[in-house]
Short mmCIF file of C-alpha atoms and ligand atoms in Angstrom, two decimals:
data_model
loop_
_atom_site.label_atom_id
_atom_site.label_comp_id
_atom_site.label_asym_id
_atom_site.label_seq_id
_atom_site.Cartn_x
_atom_site.Cartn_y
_atom_site.Cartn_z
CA MET W 1 0.00 0.00 0.00
CA THR W 2 1.32 3.44 -0.82
CA THR W 3 0.16 6.84 0.29
CA SER W 4 0.69 10.17 -1.36
CA HIS W 5 3.20 10.96 1.38
CA SER W 6 5.50 8.03 1.30
CA THR W 7 6.36 4.94 -0.60
CA ALA W 8 7.75 3.21 2.48
CA ARG W 9 6.09 -0.01 3.52
CA PHE W 10 5.89 -2.20 6.56
CA PRO W 11 8.19 -2.99 8.31
CA HIS W 12 10.18 0.11 7.33
CA LEU W 13 7.05 2.09 7.97
CA ARG W 14 5.55 1.54 11.42
CA LEU W 15 3.07 4.23 12.46
CA ARG W 16 3.25 2.90 16.02
CA ARG W 17 6.85 4.17 16.38
CA THR W 18 5.81 7.75 17.02
CA ARG W 19 3.10 6.57 19.41
CA ALA W 20 5.39 4.54 21.62
CA THR W 21 6.27 7.18 24.22
CA ALA W 22 4.61 10.19 25.77
CA TRP W 23 7.29 12.63 24.59
CA SER W 24 6.95 11.41 21.05
CA ARG W 25 3.15 11.57 21.09
CA ALA W 26 3.41 15.14 22.35
CA MET W 27 5.81 15.98 19.57
CA VAL W 28 3.60 14.75 16.73
CA ALA W 29 0.25 15.89 18.16
CA GLU W 30 -1.57 17.78 15.40
CA THR W 31 -4.01 19.59 17.65
CA ARG W 32 -3.61 21.39 20.96
CA LEU W 33 -6.20 22.09 23.57
CA THR W 34 -5.63 24.95 26.00
CA PRO W 35 -7.82 26.96 28.37
CA ALA W 36 -7.76 29.73 25.74
CA ASP W 37 -9.96 27.48 23.58
CA LEU W 38 -12.81 27.55 26.08
CA ILE W 39 -15.82 29.78 26.63
CA TRP W 40 -17.60 29.22 29.92
CA PRO W 41 -21.41 29.62 29.90
CA MET W 42 -23.03 30.45 33.23
CA PHE W 43 -26.51 31.08 34.57
CA VAL W 44 -27.44 34.24 36.45
CA THR W 45 -30.08 34.44 39.15
CA GLY W 46 -31.29 37.20 41.47
CA GLY W 47 -30.43 37.98 45.09
CA ARG W 48 -27.11 37.99 46.88
CA GLN W 49 -24.91 35.06 47.81
CA VAL W 50 -27.31 32.74 46.04
CA GLU W 51 -26.26 29.44 44.53
CA GLU W 52 -28.99 27.27 43.04
CA PRO W 53 -27.86 23.85 41.81
CA ILE W 54 -29.56 22.71 38.60
CA ALA W 55 -30.82 19.15 38.99
CA THR W 56 -30.51 18.19 35.32
CA LEU W 57 -27.02 19.74 35.06
CA PRO W 58 -25.21 18.15 37.99
CA GLY W 59 -22.27 20.32 39.04
CA VAL W 60 -23.67 23.49 37.44
CA SER W 61 -25.42 26.17 39.47
CA ARG W 62 -27.16 29.44 38.89
CA TRP W 63 -25.29 32.21 40.69
CA SER W 64 -26.34 35.60 41.86
CA VAL W 65 -24.30 38.46 40.41
CA ASP W 66 -21.68 38.35 43.19
CA GLY W 67 -21.12 34.66 42.45
CA ILE W 68 -20.85 35.41 38.73
CA VAL W 69 -18.08 37.89 39.54
CA ALA W 70 -16.29 35.20 41.55
CA ARG W 71 -16.60 32.79 38.59
CA ALA W 72 -15.22 35.51 36.29
CA ARG W 73 -12.14 35.81 38.52
CA GLU W 74 -11.82 32.05 38.40
CA ALA W 75 -12.01 32.15 34.60
CA ARG W 76 -9.28 34.78 34.44
CA ASP W 77 -7.04 32.83 36.81
CA LEU W 78 -7.52 29.67 34.77
CA GLY W 79 -6.76 31.38 31.46
CA ILE W 80 -10.31 31.09 30.10
CA PRO W 81 -10.67 34.16 27.87
CA CYS W 82 -14.42 34.53 27.67
CA ILE W 83 -17.56 33.80 29.69
CA ALA W 84 -21.17 33.71 28.54
CA PHE W 85 -24.28 34.67 30.49
CA PHE W 86 -27.83 33.36 30.51
CA PRO W 87 -30.36 34.78 32.95
CA ASN W 88 -33.05 32.97 34.90
CA THR W 89 -35.65 35.72 34.78
CA PRO W 90 -38.17 35.66 37.64
CA LYS W 91 -41.61 34.48 36.47
CA ASP W 92 -43.27 37.80 37.29
CA ARG W 93 -40.89 39.56 34.89
CA ARG W 94 -41.67 37.32 31.94
CA SER W 95 -44.21 38.45 29.41
CA ALA W 96 -45.56 37.56 25.99
CA ARG W 97 -43.26 40.16 24.37
CA GLY W 98 -40.30 39.57 26.67
CA GLU W 99 -39.85 43.27 27.50
CA GLU W 100 -37.52 42.42 30.39
CA ALA W 101 -34.88 41.69 27.73
CA LEU W 102 -34.71 45.45 27.09
CA ASN W 103 -34.47 46.49 30.72
CA PRO W 104 -30.99 47.98 31.25
CA ASP W 105 -31.17 46.77 34.85
CA ASN W 106 -32.11 43.18 34.10
CA LEU W 107 -30.03 40.31 35.49
CA MET W 108 -27.97 40.04 32.35
CA CYS W 109 -26.96 43.73 32.36
CA ARG W 110 -26.25 43.72 36.08
CA ALA W 111 -23.96 40.74 35.66
CA ILE W 112 -22.18 42.38 32.70
CA ARG W 113 -21.57 45.63 34.58
CA ALA W 114 -20.37 43.88 37.74
CA VAL W 115 -17.91 41.69 35.85
CA LYS W 116 -16.65 44.52 33.63
CA ASP W 117 -16.04 46.49 36.79
CA ALA W 118 -14.23 43.77 38.71
CA VAL W 119 -12.56 41.66 36.01
CA PRO W 120 -12.37 43.79 32.86
CA GLU W 121 -9.80 41.51 31.22
CA VAL W 122 -12.32 38.68 30.72
CA GLY W 123 -14.47 38.82 27.59
CA ILE W 124 -18.23 38.70 28.00
CA LEU W 125 -20.47 36.99 25.48
CA THR W 126 -24.19 37.60 25.75
CA ASP W 127 -27.11 35.65 24.37
CA VAL W 128 -29.45 37.59 22.12
CA ALA W 129 -32.84 35.86 22.09
CA LEU W 130 -36.06 36.33 24.00
CA ASP W 131 -36.63 32.87 25.48
CA PRO W 132 -35.35 33.66 28.99
CA TYR W 133 -37.81 36.56 29.11
CA THR W 134 -40.99 35.32 27.40
CA SER W 135 -43.94 33.74 29.17
CA HIS W 136 -44.23 31.17 26.35
CA GLY W 137 -40.56 30.17 26.23
CA HIS W 138 -40.04 30.98 22.54
CA ASP W 139 -37.07 32.99 21.28
CA GLY W 140 -39.29 35.64 19.72
CA LEU W 141 -42.72 37.21 19.47
CA THR W 142 -45.55 34.89 18.53
CA ASP W 143 -48.74 35.49 16.60
CA GLU W 144 -52.14 34.23 17.76
CA ARG W 145 -51.35 30.76 16.38
CA GLY W 146 -48.03 30.57 18.21
CA TYR W 147 -45.93 31.16 15.08
CA VAL W 148 -42.71 33.02 15.88
CA LEU W 149 -42.70 36.26 13.90
CA ASN W 150 -39.40 37.00 12.17
CA ASP W 151 -39.18 40.71 11.43
CA GLU W 152 -40.99 41.87 14.56
CA THR W 153 -38.69 39.69 16.67
CA SER W 154 -35.62 40.97 14.87
CA GLU W 155 -36.48 44.55 15.83
CA LEU W 156 -36.55 43.58 19.50
CA LEU W 157 -33.31 41.62 19.20
CA VAL W 158 -31.62 44.74 17.86
CA GLN W 159 -32.77 46.64 20.94
CA GLN W 160 -31.69 43.80 23.20
CA ALA W 161 -28.21 43.71 21.65
CA LEU W 162 -27.88 47.48 22.09
CA VAL W 163 -28.85 47.26 25.76
CA GLN W 164 -26.28 44.51 26.30
CA ALA W 165 -23.57 46.42 24.43
CA ALA W 166 -24.31 49.55 26.45
CA ALA W 167 -23.87 47.49 29.64
CA GLY W 168 -20.45 46.37 28.40
CA ALA W 169 -20.93 43.14 26.45
CA ASP W 170 -17.94 42.35 24.24
CA ILE W 171 -19.59 39.80 21.96
CA VAL W 172 -23.31 39.64 21.27
CA ALA W 173 -24.42 36.20 20.17
CA PRO W 174 -27.84 35.97 18.55
CA SER W 175 -29.15 32.46 19.22
CA ASP W 176 -32.67 33.02 17.94
CA MET W 177 -32.31 31.93 14.27
CA MET W 178 -34.41 34.78 12.87
CA ASP W 179 -33.54 35.68 9.28
CA GLY W 180 -31.70 38.96 8.75
CA ARG W 181 -30.99 39.76 12.37
CA VAL W 182 -27.19 39.83 12.08
CA ALA W 183 -27.24 42.70 9.58
CA ALA W 184 -29.81 44.58 11.63
CA ILE W 185 -27.77 44.17 14.82
CA ARG W 186 -24.51 45.13 13.07
CA GLU W 187 -26.03 48.31 11.67
CA ALA W 188 -27.43 49.31 15.03
CA LEU W 189 -24.13 48.62 16.81
CA GLU W 190 -22.24 50.77 14.31
CA ALA W 191 -24.77 53.58 14.57
CA GLY W 192 -24.74 53.29 18.36
CA GLY W 193 -20.97 53.72 18.61
CA HIS W 194 -20.29 50.06 19.46
CA ARG W 195 -17.88 49.49 16.61
CA ASN W 196 -15.74 46.91 18.35
CA VAL W 197 -18.55 44.86 19.79
CA GLN W 198 -18.34 41.54 17.98
CA ILE W 199 -21.15 39.38 16.70
CA MET W 200 -20.84 35.63 17.12
CA ALA W 201 -23.77 34.29 15.16
CA TYR W 202 -25.40 31.07 16.22
CA ALA W 203 -25.44 30.43 12.48
CA ALA W 204 -26.21 26.74 12.35
CA LYS W 205 -28.38 26.07 15.34
CA TYR W 206 -30.43 22.92 15.20
CA ALA W 207 -33.81 22.12 16.72
CA SER W 208 -32.31 19.65 19.15
CA ALA W 209 -33.34 17.35 21.97
CA PHE W 210 -30.04 18.21 23.66
CA TYR W 211 -31.23 21.57 25.06
CA GLY W 212 -33.45 20.18 27.83
CA PRO W 213 -31.28 20.93 30.89
CA PHE W 214 -30.55 24.47 29.61
CA ARG W 215 -34.26 25.20 29.51
CA ASP W 216 -34.50 24.06 33.13
CA ALA W 217 -31.54 26.30 33.97
CA VAL W 218 -33.11 29.45 32.51
CA GLY W 219 -36.56 28.42 33.68
CA SER W 220 -38.17 28.32 30.25
CA GLY W 221 -38.59 24.57 29.93
CA GLY W 222 -41.92 24.21 31.65
CA LEU W 223 -43.23 27.25 29.79
CA LEU W 224 -42.40 26.25 26.24
CA LYS W 225 -45.44 25.82 24.03
CA GLY W 226 -44.76 23.51 21.12
CA ASP W 227 -41.23 23.23 19.77
CA LYS W 228 -38.71 25.41 17.93
CA ARG W 229 -38.66 23.60 14.59
CA GLY W 230 -40.24 26.58 12.87
CA TYR W 231 -37.02 28.56 13.30
CA GLN W 232 -34.18 26.27 14.36
CA MET W 233 -32.65 23.94 11.77
CA ASP W 234 -33.67 20.41 10.88
CA PRO W 235 -31.01 17.91 12.05
CA ALA W 236 -31.34 16.29 8.62
CA ASN W 237 -29.67 19.23 6.86
CA SER W 238 -26.12 20.31 6.26
CA GLU W 239 -26.23 22.17 2.92
CA GLU W 240 -28.62 24.52 4.65
CA ALA W 241 -26.08 25.09 7.42
CA LEU W 242 -23.63 26.37 4.82
CA ARG W 243 -26.26 28.77 3.51
CA GLU W 244 -26.97 29.99 7.05
CA VAL W 245 -23.28 30.58 7.66
CA ALA W 246 -22.79 32.34 4.32
CA LEU W 247 -25.66 34.70 5.07
CA ASP W 248 -24.54 35.52 8.61
CA LEU W 249 -21.01 36.24 7.39
CA ALA W 250 -22.31 38.43 4.58
CA GLU W 251 -24.40 40.28 7.16
CA GLY W 252 -21.31 41.02 9.24
CA ALA W 253 -20.83 38.20 11.74
CA ASP W 254 -17.28 38.14 13.11
CA SER W 255 -17.48 34.45 13.93
CA VAL W 256 -20.02 31.68 13.64
CA MET W 257 -21.24 28.92 15.87
CA VAL W 258 -22.50 25.42 15.30
CA LYS W 259 -24.83 24.00 17.91
CA PRO W 260 -25.19 21.38 19.39
CA GLY W 261 -21.58 20.27 19.30
CA LEU W 262 -20.44 16.68 19.20
CA PRO W 263 -23.27 15.24 17.05
CA TYR W 264 -22.65 18.06 14.54
CA LEU W 265 -18.88 17.95 14.05
CA ASP W 266 -19.45 17.20 10.37
CA ILE W 267 -21.05 20.64 10.13
CA VAL W 268 -18.11 22.26 11.92
CA ARG W 269 -15.71 20.67 9.47
CA ARG W 270 -17.71 21.65 6.39
CA VAL W 271 -18.09 25.24 7.61
CA LYS W 272 -14.40 25.54 8.46
CA GLU W 273 -13.29 24.19 5.09
CA ARG W 274 -15.71 26.32 3.12
CA PHE W 275 -15.35 29.67 4.87
CA GLU W 276 -12.02 29.77 6.75
CA VAL W 277 -13.43 31.98 9.51
CA PRO W 278 -13.43 31.45 13.28
CA VAL W 279 -15.89 28.66 14.01
CA PHE W 280 -17.11 27.89 17.50
CA ALA W 281 -19.23 25.03 18.75
CA TYR W 282 -21.49 24.82 21.74
CA GLN W 283 -21.21 21.60 23.70
CA VAL W 284 -24.73 22.01 24.95
CA SER W 285 -26.43 21.12 28.19
CA GLY W 286 -27.65 17.69 27.10
CA GLU W 287 -24.15 16.75 25.99
CA TYR W 288 -22.77 17.85 29.35
CA ALA W 289 -25.50 15.86 31.11
CA MET W 290 -24.70 12.73 29.08
CA ILE W 291 -21.04 12.90 30.10
CA GLU W 292 -21.98 13.39 33.73
CA ALA W 293 -24.49 10.53 33.60
CA ALA W 294 -21.97 8.19 32.01
CA ALA W 295 -19.40 9.09 34.65
CA ALA W 296 -21.89 8.72 37.50
CA ALA W 297 -22.91 5.31 36.18
CA GLY W 298 -19.30 4.21 36.18
CA ALA W 299 -19.44 3.73 32.42
CA ALA W 300 -16.53 6.02 31.64
CA ASP W 301 -13.92 8.27 33.20
CA ARG W 302 -15.24 11.77 33.47
CA ASP W 303 -11.98 13.67 33.05
CA ALA W 304 -10.99 11.59 30.06
CA LEU W 305 -14.39 12.15 28.41
CA VAL W 306 -14.15 15.88 29.00
CA LEU W 307 -10.70 16.22 27.47
CA GLU W 308 -11.37 13.84 24.59
CA THR W 309 -14.59 15.53 23.53
CA LEU W 310 -13.03 18.99 23.71
CA MET W 311 -10.05 17.83 21.67
CA ALA W 312 -12.48 16.43 19.09
CA PHE W 313 -13.97 19.90 18.65
CA ARG W 314 -10.53 21.37 18.08
CA ARG W 315 -9.59 18.63 15.62
CA ALA W 316 -12.80 19.23 13.67
CA GLY W 317 -11.79 22.86 13.20
CA CYS W 318 -13.22 24.82 16.12
CA SER W 319 -11.42 27.92 17.31
CA GLY W 320 -13.12 27.39 20.63
CA VAL W 321 -15.89 25.58 22.46
CA LEU W 322 -18.62 26.77 24.78
CA THR W 323 -18.75 24.18 27.51
CA TYR W 324 -20.10 23.90 31.03
CA HIS W 325 -16.98 21.85 31.77
CA ALA W 326 -14.76 24.86 31.01
CA ALA W 327 -13.38 25.45 34.51
CA HIS W 328 -12.95 21.77 35.23
CA ALA W 329 -11.30 21.18 31.85
CA ALA W 330 -8.95 24.14 32.31
CA ARG W 331 -7.87 22.72 35.66
CA LEU W 332 -7.13 19.39 34.03
CA MET W 333 -4.87 21.12 31.50
CA VAL W 334 -2.48 22.81 33.93
C1 PBG K 401 -32.03 29.81 23.36
C2 PBG K 401 -30.80 29.05 23.69
C3 PBG K 401 -30.80 27.68 23.93
C4 PBG K 401 -29.50 27.34 24.24
C5 PBG K 401 -28.71 28.49 24.16
N1 PBG K 401 -29.54 29.56 23.80
C6 PBG K 401 -31.92 26.71 24.01
C7 PBG K 401 -32.94 26.69 22.98
O1 PBG K 401 -32.72 27.07 21.83
O2 PBG K 401 -34.03 26.26 23.33
C8 PBG K 401 -29.09 25.95 24.59
C9 PBG K 401 -27.81 25.76 25.28
C10 PBG K 401 -27.68 24.47 25.96
O3 PBG K 401 -28.50 23.53 25.82
O4 PBG K 401 -26.70 24.33 26.72
N2 PBG K 401 -31.94 31.02 22.79
#
């Protein structure tokens, strides 16, 4: 057998030679994984000194703003460059139109300001979508039949992104899958003087069964009427993912995201090869929960699963990964 690289054959060629020792494996490793490759998503709740464990995400808690600041310091000390916030909005502040998303004093904005104050060197990524604020759990406004309205939603997302940028967000990340929202947000950010606020577009976001624990974490799970297949992508499609990415880039996205992560690495690879832009993946809540469940059942070693899955994202072409294991993984790397 010959390859394009070499005409050598067994036994002159033995691929196991370079695998035989740790130093040699380190020397030929094609991919590196460092804390700088991680983005740490966290859940914000009200009050002071509050920690609320999330049953379906064992090991992950919602934190009040003071706790979020402590986590931000932890991120900085661990070399994690960026953290992402998701609020658990109190029920009495949720509404059909999700107006709380535009409140400059909402949980999200309070967390942004507190962290920018205390730990300015850590990047803050914010979620642009209405689901943590709506009484029906959808990412946008709905009509009387429950259909999520595109253009009307997009207008609110623009306002939401501006409120987050004004509070100090470094990267706004629209996760709503409305058409045309990246361009609208970019224009508004430019006009609003937020020239260096980046947009990471959740470009290829699939209607997935892996989001369950997240919806518990932000408190939208029990509220959700129907499903999100009318705006999030069909898991059957990958050509369409390329179209989504092309559009978001043309509209001014600085980077793009594929979500969920591990089951969609083929999408990551196709996007990376086609567009040569920074691609991120979100190892979502259900993926985290599966790893934790496997470890708890004694079916696999937790630390090894964490590092192997994160390396797989890097190998597939990701610049970075959003993962709830970020702090734990960073500690394993030192
Ligand atoms: C919603 C949003 C979701 C996630 C991030 N932003 C859930 C959804 O689309 O229902 C999921 C993240 C995760 O599961 O960890 N805008």
